[in-house]
mmCIF file of C-alpha atoms and ligand atoms in Angstrom:
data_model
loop_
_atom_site.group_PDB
_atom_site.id
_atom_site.type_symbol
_atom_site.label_atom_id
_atom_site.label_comp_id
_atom_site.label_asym_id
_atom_site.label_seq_id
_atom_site.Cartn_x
_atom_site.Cartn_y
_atom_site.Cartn_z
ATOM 1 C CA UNK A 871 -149.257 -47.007 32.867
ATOM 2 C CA UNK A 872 -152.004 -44.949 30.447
ATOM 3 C CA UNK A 873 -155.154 -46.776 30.196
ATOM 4 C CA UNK A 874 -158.090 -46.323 28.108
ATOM 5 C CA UNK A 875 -161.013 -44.536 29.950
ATOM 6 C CA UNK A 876 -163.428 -46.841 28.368
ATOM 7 C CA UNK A 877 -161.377 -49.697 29.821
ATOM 8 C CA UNK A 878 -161.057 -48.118 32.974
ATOM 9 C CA UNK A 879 -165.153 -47.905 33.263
ATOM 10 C CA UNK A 880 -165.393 -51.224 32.251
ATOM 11 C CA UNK A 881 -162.909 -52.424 34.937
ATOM 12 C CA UNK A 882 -164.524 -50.849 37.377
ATOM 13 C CA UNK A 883 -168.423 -52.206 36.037
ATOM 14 C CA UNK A 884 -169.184 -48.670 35.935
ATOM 15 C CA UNK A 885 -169.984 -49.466 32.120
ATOM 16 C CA UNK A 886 -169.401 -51.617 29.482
ATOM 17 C CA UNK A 887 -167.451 -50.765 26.156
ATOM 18 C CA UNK A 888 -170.697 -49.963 24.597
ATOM 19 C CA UNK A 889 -172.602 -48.671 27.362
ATOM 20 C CA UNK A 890 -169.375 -46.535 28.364
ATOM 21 C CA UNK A 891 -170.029 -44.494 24.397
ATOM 22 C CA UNK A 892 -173.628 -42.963 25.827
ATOM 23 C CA UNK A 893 -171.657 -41.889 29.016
ATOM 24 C CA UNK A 894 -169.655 -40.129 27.003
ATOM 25 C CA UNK A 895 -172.169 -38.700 24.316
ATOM 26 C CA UNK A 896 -173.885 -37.391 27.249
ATOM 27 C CA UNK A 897 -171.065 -35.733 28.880
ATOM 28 C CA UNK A 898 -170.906 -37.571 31.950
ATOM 29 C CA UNK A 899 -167.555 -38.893 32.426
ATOM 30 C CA UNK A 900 -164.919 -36.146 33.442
ATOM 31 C CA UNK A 901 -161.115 -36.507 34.221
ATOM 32 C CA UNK A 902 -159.722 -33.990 36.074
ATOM 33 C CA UNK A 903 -161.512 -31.205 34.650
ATOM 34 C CA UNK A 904 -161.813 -32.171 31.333
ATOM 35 C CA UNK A 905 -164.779 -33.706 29.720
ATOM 36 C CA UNK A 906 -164.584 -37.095 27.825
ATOM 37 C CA UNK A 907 -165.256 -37.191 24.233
ATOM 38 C CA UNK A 908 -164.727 -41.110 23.370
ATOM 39 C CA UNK A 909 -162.858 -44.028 24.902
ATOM 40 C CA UNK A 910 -159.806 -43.704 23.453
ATOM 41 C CA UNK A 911 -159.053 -40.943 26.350
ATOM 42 C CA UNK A 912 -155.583 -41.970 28.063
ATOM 43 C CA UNK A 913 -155.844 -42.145 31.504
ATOM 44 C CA UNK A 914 -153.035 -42.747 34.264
ATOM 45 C CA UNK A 915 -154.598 -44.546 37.016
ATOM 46 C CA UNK A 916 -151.773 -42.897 39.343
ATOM 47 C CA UNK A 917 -152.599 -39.184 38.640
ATOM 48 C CA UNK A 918 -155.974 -38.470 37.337
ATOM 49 C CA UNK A 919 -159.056 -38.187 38.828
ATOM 50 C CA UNK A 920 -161.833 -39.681 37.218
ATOM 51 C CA UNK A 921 -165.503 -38.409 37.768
ATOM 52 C CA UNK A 922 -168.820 -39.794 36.802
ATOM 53 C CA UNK A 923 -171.882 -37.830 37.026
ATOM 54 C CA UNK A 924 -169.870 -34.796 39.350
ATOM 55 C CA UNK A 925 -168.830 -37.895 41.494
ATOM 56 C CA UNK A 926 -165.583 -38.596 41.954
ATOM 57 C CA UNK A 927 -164.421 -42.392 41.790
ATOM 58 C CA UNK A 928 -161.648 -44.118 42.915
ATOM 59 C CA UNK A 929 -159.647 -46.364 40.970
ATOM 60 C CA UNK A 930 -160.481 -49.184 43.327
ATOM 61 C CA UNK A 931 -161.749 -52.516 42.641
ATOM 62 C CA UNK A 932 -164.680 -51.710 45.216
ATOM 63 C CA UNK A 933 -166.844 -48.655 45.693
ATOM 64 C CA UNK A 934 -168.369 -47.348 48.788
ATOM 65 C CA UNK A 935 -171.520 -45.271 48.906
ATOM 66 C CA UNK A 936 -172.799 -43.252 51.776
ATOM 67 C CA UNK A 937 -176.925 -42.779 51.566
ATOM 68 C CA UNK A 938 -178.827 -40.807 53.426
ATOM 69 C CA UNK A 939 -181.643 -43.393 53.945
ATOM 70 C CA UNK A 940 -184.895 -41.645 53.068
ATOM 71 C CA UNK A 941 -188.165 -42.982 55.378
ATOM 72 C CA UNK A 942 -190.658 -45.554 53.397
ATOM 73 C CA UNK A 943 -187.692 -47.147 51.336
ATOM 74 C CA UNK A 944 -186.617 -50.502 52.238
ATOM 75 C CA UNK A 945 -183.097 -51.955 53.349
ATOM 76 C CA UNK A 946 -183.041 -54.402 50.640
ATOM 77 C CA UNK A 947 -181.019 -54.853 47.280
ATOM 78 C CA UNK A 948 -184.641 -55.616 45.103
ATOM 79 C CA UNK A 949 -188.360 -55.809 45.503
ATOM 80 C CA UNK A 950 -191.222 -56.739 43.428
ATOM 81 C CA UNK A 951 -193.100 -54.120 45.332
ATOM 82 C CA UNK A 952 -191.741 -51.590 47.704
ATOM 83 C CA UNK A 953 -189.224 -48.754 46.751
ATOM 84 C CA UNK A 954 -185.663 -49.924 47.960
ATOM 85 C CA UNK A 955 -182.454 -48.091 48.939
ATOM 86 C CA UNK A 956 -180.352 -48.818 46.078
ATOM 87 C CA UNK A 957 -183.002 -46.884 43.723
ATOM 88 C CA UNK A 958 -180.979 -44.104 45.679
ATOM 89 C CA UNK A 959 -177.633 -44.405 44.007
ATOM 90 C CA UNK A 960 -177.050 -42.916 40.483
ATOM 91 C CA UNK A 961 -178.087 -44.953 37.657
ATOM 92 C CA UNK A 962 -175.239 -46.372 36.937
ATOM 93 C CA UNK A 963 -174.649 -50.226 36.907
ATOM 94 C CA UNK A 964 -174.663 -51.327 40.221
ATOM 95 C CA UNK A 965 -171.826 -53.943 40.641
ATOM 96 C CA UNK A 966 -172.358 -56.242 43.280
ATOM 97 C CA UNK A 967 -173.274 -53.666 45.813
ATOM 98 C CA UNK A 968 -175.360 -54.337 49.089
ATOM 99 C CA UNK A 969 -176.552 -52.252 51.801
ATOM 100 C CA UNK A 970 -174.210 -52.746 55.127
ATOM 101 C CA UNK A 971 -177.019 -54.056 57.307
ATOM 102 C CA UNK A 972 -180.674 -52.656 57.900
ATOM 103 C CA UNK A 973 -182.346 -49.706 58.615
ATOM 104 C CA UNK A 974 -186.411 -49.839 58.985
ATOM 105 C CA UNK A 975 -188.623 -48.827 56.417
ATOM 106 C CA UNK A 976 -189.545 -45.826 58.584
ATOM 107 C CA UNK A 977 -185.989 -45.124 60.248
ATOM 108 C CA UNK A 978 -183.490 -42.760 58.595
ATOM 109 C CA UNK A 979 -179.723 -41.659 58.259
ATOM 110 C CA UNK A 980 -176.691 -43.534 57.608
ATOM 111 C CA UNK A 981 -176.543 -46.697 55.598
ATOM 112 C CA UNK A 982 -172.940 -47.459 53.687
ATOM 113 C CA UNK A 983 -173.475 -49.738 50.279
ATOM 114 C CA UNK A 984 -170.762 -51.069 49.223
ATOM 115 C CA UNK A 985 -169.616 -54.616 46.781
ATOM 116 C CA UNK A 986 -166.290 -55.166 49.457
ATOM 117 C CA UNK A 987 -167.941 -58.312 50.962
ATOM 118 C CA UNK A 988 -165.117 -58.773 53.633
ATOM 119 C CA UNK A 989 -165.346 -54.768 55.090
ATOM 120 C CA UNK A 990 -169.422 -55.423 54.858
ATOM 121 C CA UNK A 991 -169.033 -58.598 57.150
ATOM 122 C CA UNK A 992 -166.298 -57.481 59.155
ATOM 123 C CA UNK A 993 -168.651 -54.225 59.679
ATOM 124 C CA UNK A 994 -171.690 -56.225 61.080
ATOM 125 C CA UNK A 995 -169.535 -59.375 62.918
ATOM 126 C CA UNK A 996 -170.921 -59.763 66.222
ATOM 127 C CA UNK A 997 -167.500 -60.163 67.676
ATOM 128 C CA UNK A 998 -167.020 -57.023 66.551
ATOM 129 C CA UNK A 999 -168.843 -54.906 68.276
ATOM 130 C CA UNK A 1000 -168.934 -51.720 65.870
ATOM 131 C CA UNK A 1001 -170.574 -48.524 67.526
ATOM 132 C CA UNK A 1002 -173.913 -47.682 65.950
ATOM 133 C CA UNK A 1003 -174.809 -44.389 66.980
ATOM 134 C CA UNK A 1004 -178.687 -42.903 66.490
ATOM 135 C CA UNK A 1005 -180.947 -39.982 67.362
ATOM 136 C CA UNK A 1006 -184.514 -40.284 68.330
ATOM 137 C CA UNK A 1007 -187.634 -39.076 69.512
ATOM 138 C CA UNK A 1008 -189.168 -40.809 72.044
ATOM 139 C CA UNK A 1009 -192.996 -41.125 73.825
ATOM 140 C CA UNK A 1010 -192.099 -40.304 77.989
ATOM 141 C CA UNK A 1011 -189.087 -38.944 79.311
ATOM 142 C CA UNK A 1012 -185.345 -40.028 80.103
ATOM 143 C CA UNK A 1013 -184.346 -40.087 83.705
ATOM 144 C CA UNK A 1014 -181.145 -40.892 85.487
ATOM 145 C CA UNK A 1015 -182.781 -44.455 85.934
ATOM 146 C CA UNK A 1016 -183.582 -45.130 81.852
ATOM 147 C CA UNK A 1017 -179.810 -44.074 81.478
ATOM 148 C CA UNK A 1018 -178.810 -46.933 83.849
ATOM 149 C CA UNK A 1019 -180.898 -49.529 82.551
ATOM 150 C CA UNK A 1020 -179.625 -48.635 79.025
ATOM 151 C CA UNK A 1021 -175.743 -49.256 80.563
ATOM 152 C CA UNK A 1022 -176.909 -51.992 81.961
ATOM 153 C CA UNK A 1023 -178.170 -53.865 79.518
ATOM 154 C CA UNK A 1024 -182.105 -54.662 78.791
ATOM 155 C CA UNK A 1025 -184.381 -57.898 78.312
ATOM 156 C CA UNK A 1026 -185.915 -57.326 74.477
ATOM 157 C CA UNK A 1027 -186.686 -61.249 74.447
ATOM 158 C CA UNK A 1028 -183.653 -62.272 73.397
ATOM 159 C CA UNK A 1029 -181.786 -65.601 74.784
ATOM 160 C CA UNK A 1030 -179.274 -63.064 76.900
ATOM 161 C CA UNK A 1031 -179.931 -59.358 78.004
ATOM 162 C CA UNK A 1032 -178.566 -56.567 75.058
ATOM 163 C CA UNK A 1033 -175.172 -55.442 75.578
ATOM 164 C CA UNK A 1034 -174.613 -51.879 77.451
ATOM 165 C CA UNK A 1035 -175.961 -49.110 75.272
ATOM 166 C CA UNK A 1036 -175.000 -45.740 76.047
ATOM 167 C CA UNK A 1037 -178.430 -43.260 76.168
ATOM 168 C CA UNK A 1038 -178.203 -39.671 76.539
ATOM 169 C CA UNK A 1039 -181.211 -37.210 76.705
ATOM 170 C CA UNK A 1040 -180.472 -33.937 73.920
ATOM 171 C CA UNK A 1041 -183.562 -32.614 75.117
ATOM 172 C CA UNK A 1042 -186.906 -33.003 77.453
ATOM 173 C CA UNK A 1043 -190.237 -32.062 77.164
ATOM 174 C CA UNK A 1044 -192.729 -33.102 79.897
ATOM 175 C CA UNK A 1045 -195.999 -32.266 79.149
ATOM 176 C CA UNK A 1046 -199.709 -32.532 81.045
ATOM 177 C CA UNK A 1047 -199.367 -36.692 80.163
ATOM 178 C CA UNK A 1048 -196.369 -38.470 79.901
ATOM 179 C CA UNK A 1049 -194.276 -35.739 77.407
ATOM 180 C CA UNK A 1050 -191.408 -36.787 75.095
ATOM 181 C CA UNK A 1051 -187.344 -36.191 74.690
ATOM 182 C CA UNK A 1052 -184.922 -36.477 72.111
ATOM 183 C CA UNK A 1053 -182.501 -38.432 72.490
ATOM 184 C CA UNK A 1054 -178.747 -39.897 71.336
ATOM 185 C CA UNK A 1055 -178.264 -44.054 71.820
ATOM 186 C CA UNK A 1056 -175.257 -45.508 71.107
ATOM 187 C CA UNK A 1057 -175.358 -49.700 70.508
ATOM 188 C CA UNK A 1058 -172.881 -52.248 70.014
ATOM 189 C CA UNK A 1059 -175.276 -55.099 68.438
ATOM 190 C CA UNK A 1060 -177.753 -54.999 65.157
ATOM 191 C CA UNK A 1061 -180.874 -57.244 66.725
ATOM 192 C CA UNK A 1062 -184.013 -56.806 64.535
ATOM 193 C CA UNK A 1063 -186.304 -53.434 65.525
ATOM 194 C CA UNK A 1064 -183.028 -53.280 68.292
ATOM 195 C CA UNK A 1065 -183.590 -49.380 69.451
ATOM 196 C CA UNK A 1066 -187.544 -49.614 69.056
ATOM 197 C CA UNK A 1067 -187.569 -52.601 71.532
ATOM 198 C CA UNK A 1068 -184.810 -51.328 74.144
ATOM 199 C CA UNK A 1069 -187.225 -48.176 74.825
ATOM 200 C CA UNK A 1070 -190.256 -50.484 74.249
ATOM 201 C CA UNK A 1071 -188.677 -52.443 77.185
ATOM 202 C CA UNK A 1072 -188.257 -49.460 79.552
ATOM 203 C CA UNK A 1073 -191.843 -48.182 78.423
ATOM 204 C CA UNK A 1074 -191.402 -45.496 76.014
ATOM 205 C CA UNK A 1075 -192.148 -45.659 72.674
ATOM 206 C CA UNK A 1076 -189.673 -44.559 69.508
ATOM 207 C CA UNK A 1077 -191.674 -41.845 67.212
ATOM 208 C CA UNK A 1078 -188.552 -41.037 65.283
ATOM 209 C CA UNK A 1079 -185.097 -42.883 64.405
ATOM 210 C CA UNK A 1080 -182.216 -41.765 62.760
ATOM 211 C CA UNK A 1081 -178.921 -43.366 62.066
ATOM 212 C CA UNK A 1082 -175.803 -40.756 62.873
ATOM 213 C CA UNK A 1083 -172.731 -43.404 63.012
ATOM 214 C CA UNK A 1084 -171.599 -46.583 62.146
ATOM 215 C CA UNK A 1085 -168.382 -47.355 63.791
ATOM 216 C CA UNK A 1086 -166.052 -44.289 62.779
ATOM 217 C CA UNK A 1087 -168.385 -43.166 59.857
ATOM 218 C CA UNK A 1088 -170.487 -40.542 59.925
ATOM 219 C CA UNK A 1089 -173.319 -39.017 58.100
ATOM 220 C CA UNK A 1090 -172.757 -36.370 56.343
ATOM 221 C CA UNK A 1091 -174.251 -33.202 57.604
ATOM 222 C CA UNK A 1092 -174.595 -31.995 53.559
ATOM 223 C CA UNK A 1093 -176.413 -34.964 52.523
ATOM 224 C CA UNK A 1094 -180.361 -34.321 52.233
ATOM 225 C CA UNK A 1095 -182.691 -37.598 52.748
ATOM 226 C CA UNK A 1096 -182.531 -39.953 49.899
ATOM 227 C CA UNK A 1097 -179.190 -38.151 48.861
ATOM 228 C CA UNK A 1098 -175.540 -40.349 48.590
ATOM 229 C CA UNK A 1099 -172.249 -39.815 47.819
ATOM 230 C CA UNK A 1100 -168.964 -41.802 46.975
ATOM 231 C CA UNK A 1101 -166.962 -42.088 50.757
ATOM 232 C CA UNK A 1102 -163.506 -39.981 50.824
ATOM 233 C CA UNK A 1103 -160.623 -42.308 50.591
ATOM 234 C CA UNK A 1104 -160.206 -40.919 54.322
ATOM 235 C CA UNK A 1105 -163.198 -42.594 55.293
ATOM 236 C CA UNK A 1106 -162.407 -46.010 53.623
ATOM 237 C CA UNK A 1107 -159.176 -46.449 55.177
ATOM 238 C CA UNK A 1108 -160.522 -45.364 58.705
ATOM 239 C CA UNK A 1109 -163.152 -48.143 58.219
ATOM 240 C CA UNK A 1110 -161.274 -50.453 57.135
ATOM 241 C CA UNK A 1111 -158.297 -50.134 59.485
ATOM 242 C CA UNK A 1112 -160.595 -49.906 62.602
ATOM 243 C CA UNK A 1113 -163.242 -52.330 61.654
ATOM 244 C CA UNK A 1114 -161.697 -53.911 58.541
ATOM 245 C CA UNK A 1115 -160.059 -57.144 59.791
HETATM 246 N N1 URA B 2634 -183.052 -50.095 65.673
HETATM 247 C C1 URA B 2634 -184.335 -50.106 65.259
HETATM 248 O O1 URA B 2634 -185.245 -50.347 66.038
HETATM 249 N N2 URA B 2634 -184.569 -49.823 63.963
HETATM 250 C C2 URA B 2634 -183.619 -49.525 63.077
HETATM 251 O O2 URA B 2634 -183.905 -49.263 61.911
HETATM 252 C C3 URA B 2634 -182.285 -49.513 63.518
HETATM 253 C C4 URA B 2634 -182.024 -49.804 64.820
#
C-alpha cells in the first residue's frame, strides 16, 4: 500500500507534518535515490528505502542506534550540566530512545540506543547473562594467576563474588616498576564501575576502557568516537533472536 512520505516520517516520530516540510526544503529525506521535494511523495513501505540525513531507516516502529561513545559524555538521556550521549545522534526528534545501559563518563565504545523497551530490558536482565566484551589498559601486568582469579570470580564488595569473567592479555609491557598490558575482558553482569573494580580487586588499576561487544553486537570498526549509525536489519534480528525474549 503507497503511503505519503510525510506520513511515513510522522509515523515513525522522525517528524511531524510540519516539521517533515523543512526536511524536505533542505534536502534531507531521500528514497531510494531520489530526493524528496514535498510530502505528497508515494512511498511503498514494502520496496523503498527511505533515508534521512544519508541514513538509512527502517520502516519499523522502533529504531536502533549504534554510538561510538566518545570519553567525557555521560550515559544519560538529559542533563542540566554535562554533555550526554544522545547529543550524539542526528538532530532529529528523538522518540523515546534510551541508552542500553551505562558506560562511564571516561570509558568508550559500544553503547546501542534504542525506544524498543522490551529488547533494552531483555538486553540488561540479569538472568540473562549477555556477554559484554571490553579492551583496556591496565597499571601492572596479567599473569596466568590474574587470568584465574578473573574465571573464578572476584570479591568487588558485592553481597556474592562476580560471575566468571574471561581476561586475556593482547599485550605486556613490564617496565623498571610495576609496567602495564592491554588487555580483552569479557563479563556476564553490568555492576556499577564493574571492570574498574575487578582489576582494582586483583591490584591493578584500569587507565583505559573501551566497550567492543554487547552480546552478538559489535562496534563498528568504521565508526570514529562520538560517531553512530542506524544497526543493519542483520544486527536487529541477531539481537533480538539471541537476547530478545
Ligand atoms: N565497567 C566499568 O568499570 N566501567 C564501564 O564504563 C563499563 C564497565
Amino acid at each position: 500500500m503507497l503511503m505519503r512520505i510525510d506520513k511515513v516520517l510522522s509515523q515513525l516520530k522522525i517528524a511531524t507534518r510540519s516539521e517533515s516540510r523543512k526536511l524536505f526544503a533542505a534536502g534531507r529525506v531521500m528514497v531510494n535515490r531520489e530526493t524528496v521535494k514535498n510530502g505528497s511523495f508515494r512511498f511503498d513501505p514494502e520496496k523503498d528505502q527511505l533515508y534521512v540525513d544519508g541514513n538509512p531507516v527502517s520502516y519499523e516502529p522502533y529504531q536502533y542506534w549504534m554510538l561510538y561513545k566518545p570519553a567525557g559524555c555521560i550515559t544519560a538521556t538529559e542533563d542540566a550540566k554535562e554533555q550526554t550521549v544522545m547529543q550524539f545522534l542526528p538532530p532529529l526528534r528523538h522518540r523515546d530512545l534510551s541508552p542500553v545501559g551505562r558506560l562511564d563518563k571516561d570509558t568508550e565504545g559500544l553503547l546501542l540506543i534504542t525506544d524498543d523497551g522490551a529488547l533494552n530490558h531483555a538486553l540488561l536482565a540479569p538472568g540473562k547473562h549477555v556477554e559484554k566484551e571490553y579492551f583496556a589498559r591496565v597499571r601492572g601486568l596479567v599473569t596466568e594467576a590474574t587470568v584465574r582469579q578473573f574465571a573464578q570470580g572476584l570479591e568487588i564488595g558485592e553481597k556474592r563474588p562476580t560471575a566468571p569473567a574471561v581476561l586475556e592479555a593482547v599485550s605486556s609491557h613490564p617496565d623498571a616498576g610495576e609496567g602495564w598490558c592491554e588487555v580483552r575482558v569479557t563479563v556476564t553482569e553490568g555492576k556499577f564501575h564493574q571492570v574498574k573494580r575487578m582489576f582494582q580487586a586483583v591490584g591493578m588499576e584500569v587507565l583505559y576502557l573501551k566497550r567492543l561487544r554487547m552480546g552478538t553486537l559489535v562496534l563498528d570498526e568504521q565508526l570514529k568516537p562520538g560517531e553512530c549509525r542506524l544497526l543493519t536489519e542483520e544486527e536487529i534480528r541477531r539481537l533480538k533472536s539471541d537476547h530478545g525474549k
